[in-house]
CSV table of C-alpha atoms in Angstrom, one decimal:
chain,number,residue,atom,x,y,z
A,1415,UNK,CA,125.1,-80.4,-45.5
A,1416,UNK,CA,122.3,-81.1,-43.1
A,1417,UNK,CA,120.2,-81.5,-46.0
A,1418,UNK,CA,123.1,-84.5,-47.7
A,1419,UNK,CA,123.1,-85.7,-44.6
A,1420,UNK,CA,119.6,-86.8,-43.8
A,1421,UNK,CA,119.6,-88.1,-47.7
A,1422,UNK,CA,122.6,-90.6,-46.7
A,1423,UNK,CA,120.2,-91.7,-43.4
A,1424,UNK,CA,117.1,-91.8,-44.9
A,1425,UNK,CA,115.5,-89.0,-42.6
A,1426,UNK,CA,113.4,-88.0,-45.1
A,1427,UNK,CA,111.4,-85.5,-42.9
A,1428,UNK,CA,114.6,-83.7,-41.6
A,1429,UNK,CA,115.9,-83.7,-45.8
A,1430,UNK,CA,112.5,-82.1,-46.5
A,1431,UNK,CA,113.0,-79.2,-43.5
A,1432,UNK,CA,116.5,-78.6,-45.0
A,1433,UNK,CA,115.3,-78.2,-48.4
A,1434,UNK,CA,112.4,-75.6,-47.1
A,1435,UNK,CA,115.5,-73.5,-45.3
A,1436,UNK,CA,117.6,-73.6,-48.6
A,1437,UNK,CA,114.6,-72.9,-50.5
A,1438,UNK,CA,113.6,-69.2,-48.2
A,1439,UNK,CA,117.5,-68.6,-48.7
A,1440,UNK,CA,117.6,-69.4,-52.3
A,1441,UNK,CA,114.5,-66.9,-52.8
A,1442,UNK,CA,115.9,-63.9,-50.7
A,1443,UNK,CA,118.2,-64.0,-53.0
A,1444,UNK,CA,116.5,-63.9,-55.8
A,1445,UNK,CA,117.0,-67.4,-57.2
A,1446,UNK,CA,113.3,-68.4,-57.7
A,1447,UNK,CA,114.4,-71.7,-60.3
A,1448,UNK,CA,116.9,-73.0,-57.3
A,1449,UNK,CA,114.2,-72.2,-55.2
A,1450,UNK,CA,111.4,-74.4,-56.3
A,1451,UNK,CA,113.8,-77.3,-57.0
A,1452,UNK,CA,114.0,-77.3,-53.5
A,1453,UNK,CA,110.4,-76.9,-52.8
A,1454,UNK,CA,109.8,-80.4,-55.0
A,1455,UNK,CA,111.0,-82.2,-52.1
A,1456,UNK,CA,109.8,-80.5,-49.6
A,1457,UNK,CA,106.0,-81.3,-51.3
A,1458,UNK,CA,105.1,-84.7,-49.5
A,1459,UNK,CA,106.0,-83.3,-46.6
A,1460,UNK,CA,103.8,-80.4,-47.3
A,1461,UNK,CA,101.0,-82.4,-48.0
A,1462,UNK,CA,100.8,-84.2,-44.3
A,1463,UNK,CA,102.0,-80.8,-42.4
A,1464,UNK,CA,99.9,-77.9,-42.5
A,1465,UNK,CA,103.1,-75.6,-40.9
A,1466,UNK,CA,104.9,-76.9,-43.7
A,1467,UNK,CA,102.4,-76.1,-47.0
A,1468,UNK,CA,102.0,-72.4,-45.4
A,1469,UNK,CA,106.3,-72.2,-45.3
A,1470,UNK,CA,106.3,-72.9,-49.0
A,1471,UNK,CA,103.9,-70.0,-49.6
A,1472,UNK,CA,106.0,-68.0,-47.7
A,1473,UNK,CA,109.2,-68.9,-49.9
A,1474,UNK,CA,107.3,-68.2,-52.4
A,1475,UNK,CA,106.1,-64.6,-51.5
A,1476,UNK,CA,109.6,-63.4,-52.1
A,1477,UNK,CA,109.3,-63.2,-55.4
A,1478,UNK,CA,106.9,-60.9,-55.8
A,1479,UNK,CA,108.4,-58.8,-52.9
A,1480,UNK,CA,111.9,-58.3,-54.6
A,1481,UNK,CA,110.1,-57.9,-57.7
A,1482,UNK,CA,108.1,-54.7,-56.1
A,1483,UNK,CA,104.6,-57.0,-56.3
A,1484,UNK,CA,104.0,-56.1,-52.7
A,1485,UNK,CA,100.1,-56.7,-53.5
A,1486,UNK,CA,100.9,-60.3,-54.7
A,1487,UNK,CA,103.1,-61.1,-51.8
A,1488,UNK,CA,100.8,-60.3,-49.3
A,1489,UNK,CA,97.9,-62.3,-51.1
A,1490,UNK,CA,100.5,-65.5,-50.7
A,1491,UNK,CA,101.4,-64.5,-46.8
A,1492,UNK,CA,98.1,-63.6,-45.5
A,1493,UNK,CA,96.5,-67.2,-45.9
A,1494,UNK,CA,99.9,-68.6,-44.6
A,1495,UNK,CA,100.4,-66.4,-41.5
A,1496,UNK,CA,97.0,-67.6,-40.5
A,1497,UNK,CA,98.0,-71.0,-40.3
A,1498,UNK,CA,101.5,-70.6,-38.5
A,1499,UNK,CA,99.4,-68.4,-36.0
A,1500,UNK,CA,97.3,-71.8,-34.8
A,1501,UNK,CA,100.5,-73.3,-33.6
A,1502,UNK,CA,101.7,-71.8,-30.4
A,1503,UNK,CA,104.8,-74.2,-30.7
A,1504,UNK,CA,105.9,-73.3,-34.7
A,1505,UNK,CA,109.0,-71.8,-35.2
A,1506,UNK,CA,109.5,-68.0,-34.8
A,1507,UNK,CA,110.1,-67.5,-38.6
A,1508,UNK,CA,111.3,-64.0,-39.8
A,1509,UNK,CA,108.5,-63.8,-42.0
A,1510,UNK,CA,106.2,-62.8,-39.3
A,1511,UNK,CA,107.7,-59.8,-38.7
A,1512,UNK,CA,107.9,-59.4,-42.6
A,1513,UNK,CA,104.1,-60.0,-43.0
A,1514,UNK,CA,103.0,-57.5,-40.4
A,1515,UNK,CA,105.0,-54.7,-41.7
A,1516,UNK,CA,103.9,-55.3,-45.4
A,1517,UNK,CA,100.6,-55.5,-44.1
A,1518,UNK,CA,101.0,-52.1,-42.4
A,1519,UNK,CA,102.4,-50.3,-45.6
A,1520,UNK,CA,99.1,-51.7,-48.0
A,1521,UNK,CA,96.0,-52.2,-45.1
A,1522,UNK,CA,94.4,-49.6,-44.0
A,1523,UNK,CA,94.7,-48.6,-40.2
A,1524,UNK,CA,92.3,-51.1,-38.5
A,1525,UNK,CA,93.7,-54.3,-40.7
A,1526,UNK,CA,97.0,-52.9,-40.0
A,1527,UNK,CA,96.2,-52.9,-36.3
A,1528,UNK,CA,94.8,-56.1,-36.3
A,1529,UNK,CA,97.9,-57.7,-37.8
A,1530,UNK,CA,100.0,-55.9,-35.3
A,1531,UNK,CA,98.2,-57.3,-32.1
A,1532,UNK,CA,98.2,-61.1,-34.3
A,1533,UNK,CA,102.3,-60.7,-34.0
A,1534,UNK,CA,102.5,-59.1,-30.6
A,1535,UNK,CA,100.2,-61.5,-29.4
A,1536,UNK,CA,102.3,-64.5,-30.6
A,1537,UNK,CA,105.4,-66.5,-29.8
A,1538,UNK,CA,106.9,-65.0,-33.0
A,1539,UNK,CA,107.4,-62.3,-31.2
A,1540,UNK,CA,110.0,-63.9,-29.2
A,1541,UNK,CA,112.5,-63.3,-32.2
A,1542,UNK,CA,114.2,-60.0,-32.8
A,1543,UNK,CA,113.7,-60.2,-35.7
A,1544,UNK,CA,110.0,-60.0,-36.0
A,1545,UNK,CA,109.7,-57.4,-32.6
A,1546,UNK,CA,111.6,-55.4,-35.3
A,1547,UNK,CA,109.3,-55.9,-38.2
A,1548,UNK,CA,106.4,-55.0,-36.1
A,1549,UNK,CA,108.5,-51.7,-34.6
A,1550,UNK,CA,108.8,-51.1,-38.2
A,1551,UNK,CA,105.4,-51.7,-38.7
A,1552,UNK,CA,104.6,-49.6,-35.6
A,1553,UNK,CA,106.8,-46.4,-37.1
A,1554,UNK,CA,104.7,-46.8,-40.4
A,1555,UNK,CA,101.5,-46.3,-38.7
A,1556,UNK,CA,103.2,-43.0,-36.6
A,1557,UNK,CA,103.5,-41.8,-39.5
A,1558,UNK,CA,100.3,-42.5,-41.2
A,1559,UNK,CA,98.4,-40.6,-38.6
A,1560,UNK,CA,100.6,-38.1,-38.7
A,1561,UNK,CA,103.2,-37.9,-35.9
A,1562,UNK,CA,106.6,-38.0,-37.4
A,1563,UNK,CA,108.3,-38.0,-34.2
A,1564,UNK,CA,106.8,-41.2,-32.9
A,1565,UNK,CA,107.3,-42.6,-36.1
A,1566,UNK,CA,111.2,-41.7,-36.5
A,1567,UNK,CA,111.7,-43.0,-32.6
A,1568,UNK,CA,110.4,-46.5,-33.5
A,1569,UNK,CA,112.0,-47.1,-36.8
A,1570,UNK,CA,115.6,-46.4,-34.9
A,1571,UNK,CA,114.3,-49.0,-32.7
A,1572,UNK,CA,113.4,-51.4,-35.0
A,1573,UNK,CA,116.8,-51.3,-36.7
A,1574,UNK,CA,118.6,-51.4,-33.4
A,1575,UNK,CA,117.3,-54.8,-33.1
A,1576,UNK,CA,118.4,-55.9,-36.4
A,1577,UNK,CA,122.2,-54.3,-36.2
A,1578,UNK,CA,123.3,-58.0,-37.1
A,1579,UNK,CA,121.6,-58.3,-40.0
A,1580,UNK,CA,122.3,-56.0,-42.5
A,1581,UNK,CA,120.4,-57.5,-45.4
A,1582,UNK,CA,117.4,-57.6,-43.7
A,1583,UNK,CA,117.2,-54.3,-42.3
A,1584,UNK,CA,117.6,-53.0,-45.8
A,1585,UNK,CA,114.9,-55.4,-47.3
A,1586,UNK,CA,112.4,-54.2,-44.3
A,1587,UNK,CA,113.5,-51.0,-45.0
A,1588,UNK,CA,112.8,-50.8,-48.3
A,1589,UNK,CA,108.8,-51.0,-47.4
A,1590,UNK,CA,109.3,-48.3,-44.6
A,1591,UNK,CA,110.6,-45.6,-47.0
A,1592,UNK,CA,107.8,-46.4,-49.4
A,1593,UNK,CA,105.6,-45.5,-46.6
A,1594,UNK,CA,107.2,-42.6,-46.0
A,1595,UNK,CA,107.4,-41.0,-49.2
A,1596,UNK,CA,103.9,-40.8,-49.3
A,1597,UNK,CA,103.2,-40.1,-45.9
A,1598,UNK,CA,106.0,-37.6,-45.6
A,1599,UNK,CA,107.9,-38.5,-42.7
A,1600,UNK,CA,111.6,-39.0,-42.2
A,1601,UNK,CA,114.4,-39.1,-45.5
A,1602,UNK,CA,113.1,-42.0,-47.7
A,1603,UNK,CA,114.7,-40.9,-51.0
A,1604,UNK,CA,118.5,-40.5,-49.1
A,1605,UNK,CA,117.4,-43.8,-47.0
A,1606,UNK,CA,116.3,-45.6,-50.1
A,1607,UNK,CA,119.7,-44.8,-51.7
A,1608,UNK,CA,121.9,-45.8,-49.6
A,1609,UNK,CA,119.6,-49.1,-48.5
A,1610,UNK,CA,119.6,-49.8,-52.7
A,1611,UNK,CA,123.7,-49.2,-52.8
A,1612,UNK,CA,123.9,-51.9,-49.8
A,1613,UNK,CA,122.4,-54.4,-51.9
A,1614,UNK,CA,123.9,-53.2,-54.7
A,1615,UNK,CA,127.6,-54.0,-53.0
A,1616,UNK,CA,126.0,-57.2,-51.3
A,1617,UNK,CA,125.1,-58.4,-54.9
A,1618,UNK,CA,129.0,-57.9,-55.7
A,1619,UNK,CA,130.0,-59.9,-53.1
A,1620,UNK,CA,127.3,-62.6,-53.5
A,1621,UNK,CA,126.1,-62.8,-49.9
A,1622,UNK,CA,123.3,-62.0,-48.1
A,1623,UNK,CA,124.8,-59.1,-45.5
């Protein structure tokens, strides 16, 4: 509506930050076709704002992330975190706390560490949604180094924060049992069932919960 709207007023700016919205929306779940329709208008934008560009590879990355190309996402959100990060006045997107916990499950330690501080240090942090990706994050590195109990206290906290958002909980969790399996910590095969049945049933209802 917002996005019909500013077409109708010629707010070509505003049209442009509605199509980027639709277009992360539109590739969460899973609709990568609708979602570069909607990144074609959001290009001359993209050209003039450098906040802007780094969004579209962030829509982007979801692609290979739901397509289990964890590698290629990160390669598309590394480059585009760094640019968000120079703008202590950007939006506190939820893929911050998406990048940091990716980065945690494929870095080793120190790069892991160093992209924990980047979000902890930031204004993204402000959101719940990315103090629970780095919580996340966080648990996956308890883990790593061996401490299961650390690790099993901050994932509960990390989904605490994200109680309201069913969808992505499961999608951050989906990375955190990964970790787990091969670090042996926690349940990941019961937790990966039941997080793959709630998308499953999500699917069938065609929503994002």
């Amino acid at each position: 509506r917002a996005g019909a709207l500013a077409t109708r007023l010629g707010l070509r700016d505003v049209r442009a930050g509605s199509a980027l919205l639709r277009a992360w929306a539109l590739a969460l779940g899973g609709d990568r076709v609708a979602a570069e329709r909607d990144l074609a208008v959001v290009g001359p934008l993209a050209t003039q704002v450098p906040d802007v560009a780094a969004m579209t590879d962030v829509v982007r990355a979801a692609h290979p992330i739901l397509a289990g190309d964890l590698e290629g996402a990160l390669a598309l959100l590394d480059p585009a975190m760094s640019v968000l990060a120079r703008n202590r006045a950007g939006a506190p997107v939820a893929a911050w706390g998406l990048w940091v916990l990716l980065g945690t499950v494929l870095a080793e330690p120190p790069a892991a560490r160093r992209r924990q501080r980047t979000l902890r240090d930031s204004h993204a942090s402000i959101a719940g949604t990315n103090r629970a990706g780095l919580l996340l994050a966080e648990a996956v590195s308890a883990g790593r180094r061996g401490d299961p109990a650390a690790a099993e206290r901050l994932l509960a906290e990390g989904e605490a924060l994200l109680e309201e958002q069913a969808w992505w909980r499961r999608l951050l969790r989906l990375l955190v049992w990964r970790a787990a399996l091969v670090d042996g910590w926690g349940d990941p095969v019961a937790g990966l069932r039941a997080d793959l049945s709630g998308h499953e049933a999500a699917a069938a209802g065609d929503r994002l919960t």
